[in-house]
Short mmCIF file of C-alpha atoms in Angstrom, two decimals:
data_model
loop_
_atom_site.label_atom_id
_atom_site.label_comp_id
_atom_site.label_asym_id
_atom_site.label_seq_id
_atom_site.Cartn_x
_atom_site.Cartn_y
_atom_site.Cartn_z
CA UNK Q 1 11.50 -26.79 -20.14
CA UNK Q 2 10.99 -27.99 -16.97
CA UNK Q 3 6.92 -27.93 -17.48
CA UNK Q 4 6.82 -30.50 -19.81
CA UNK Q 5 5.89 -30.48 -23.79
CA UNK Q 6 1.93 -30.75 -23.24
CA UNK Q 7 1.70 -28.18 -20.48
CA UNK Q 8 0.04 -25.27 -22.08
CA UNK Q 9 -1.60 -22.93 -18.77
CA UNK Q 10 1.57 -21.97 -17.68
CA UNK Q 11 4.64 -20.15 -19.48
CA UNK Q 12 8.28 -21.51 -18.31
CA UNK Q 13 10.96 -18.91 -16.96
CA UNK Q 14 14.24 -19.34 -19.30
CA UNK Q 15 17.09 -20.51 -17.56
CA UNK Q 16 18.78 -16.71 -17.45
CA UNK Q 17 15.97 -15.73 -15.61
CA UNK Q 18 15.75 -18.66 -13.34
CA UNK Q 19 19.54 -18.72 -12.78
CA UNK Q 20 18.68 -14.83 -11.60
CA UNK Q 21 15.65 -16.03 -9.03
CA UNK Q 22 18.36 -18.44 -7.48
CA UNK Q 23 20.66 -15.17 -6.53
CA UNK Q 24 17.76 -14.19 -4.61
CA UNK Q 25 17.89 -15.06 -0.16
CA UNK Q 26 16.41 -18.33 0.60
CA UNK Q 27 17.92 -20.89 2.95
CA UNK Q 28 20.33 -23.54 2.23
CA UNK Q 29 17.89 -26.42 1.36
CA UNK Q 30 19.16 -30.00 1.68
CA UNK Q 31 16.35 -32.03 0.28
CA UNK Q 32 12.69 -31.41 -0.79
CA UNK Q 33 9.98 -30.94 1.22
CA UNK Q 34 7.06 -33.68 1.01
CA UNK Q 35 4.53 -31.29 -0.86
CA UNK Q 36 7.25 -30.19 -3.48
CA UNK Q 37 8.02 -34.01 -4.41
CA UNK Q 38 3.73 -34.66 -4.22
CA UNK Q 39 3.78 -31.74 -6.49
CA UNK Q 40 5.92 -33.18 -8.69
CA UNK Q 41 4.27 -36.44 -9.08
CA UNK Q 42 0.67 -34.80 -8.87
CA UNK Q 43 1.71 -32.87 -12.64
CA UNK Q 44 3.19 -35.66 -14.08
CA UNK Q 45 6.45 -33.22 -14.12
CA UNK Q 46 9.30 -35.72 -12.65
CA UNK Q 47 11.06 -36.45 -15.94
CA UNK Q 48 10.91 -32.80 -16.43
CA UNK Q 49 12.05 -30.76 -12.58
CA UNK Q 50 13.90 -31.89 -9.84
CA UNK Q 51 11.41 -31.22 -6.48
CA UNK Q 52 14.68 -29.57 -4.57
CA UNK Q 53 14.19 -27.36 -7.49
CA UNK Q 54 10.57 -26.58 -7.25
CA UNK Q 55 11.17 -26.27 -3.50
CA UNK Q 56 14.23 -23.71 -4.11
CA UNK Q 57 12.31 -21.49 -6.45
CA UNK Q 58 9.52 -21.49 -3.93
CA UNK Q 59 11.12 -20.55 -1.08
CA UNK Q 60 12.64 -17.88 -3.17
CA UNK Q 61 8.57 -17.02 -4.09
CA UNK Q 62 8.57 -16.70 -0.08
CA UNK Q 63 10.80 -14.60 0.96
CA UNK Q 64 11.32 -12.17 -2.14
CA UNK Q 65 7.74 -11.52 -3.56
CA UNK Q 66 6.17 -8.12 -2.88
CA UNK Q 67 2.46 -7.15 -3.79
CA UNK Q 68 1.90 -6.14 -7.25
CA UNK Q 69 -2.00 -5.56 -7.65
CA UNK Q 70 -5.22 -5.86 -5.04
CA UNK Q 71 -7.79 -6.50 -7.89
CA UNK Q 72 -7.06 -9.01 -9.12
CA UNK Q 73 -4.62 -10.22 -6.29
CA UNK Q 74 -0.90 -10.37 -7.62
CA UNK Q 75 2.16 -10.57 -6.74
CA UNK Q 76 5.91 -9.88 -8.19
CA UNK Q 77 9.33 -10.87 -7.43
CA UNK Q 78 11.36 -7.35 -8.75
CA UNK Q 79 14.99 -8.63 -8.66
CA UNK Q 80 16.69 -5.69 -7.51
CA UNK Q 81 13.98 -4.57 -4.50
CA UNK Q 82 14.35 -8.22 -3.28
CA UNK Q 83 18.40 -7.90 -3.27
CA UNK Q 84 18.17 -4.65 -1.86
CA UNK Q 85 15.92 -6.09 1.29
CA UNK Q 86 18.40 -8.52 1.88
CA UNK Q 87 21.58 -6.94 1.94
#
């Protein structure tokens, strides 16, 4: 996974469902943004993700995610809404 073998507070996507995120809008994106690549090294997670990849799947997060709860404060990505908005 792209988390990393000791990373236990988080639980990965599989690729299906990552391959499904990346259908999603978000712009073309050339190279990583600063923060994605410091986010990267911050984790410890370079020999695991790519930062263009952290920085696609966030921009997806961006532009596709629609409030889920108010208490706590969530949010969801629902893959057909976010196609739907798009199209």
């Amino acid at each position: 996974g792209q988390l990393g073998p000791k990373e236990e507070r988080l639980k990965p996507i599989d690729d299906d469902k990552q391959r499904k995120l990346l259908l999603l809008h978000h712009p073309h994106i050339a190279a990583a943004s600063e923060a994605s690549r410091q986010i990267v090294l911050k984790f410890g997670l370079s020999q695991f993700l790519d930062p263009i990849d952290l920085e696609r799947l966030l921009q997806v997060w961006i532009l596709n995610c629609f409030e889920h709860s108010d208490e706590p404060l969530g949010y969801s990505t629902y893959f057909i809404s976010a196609f739907m908005s798009h199209s």
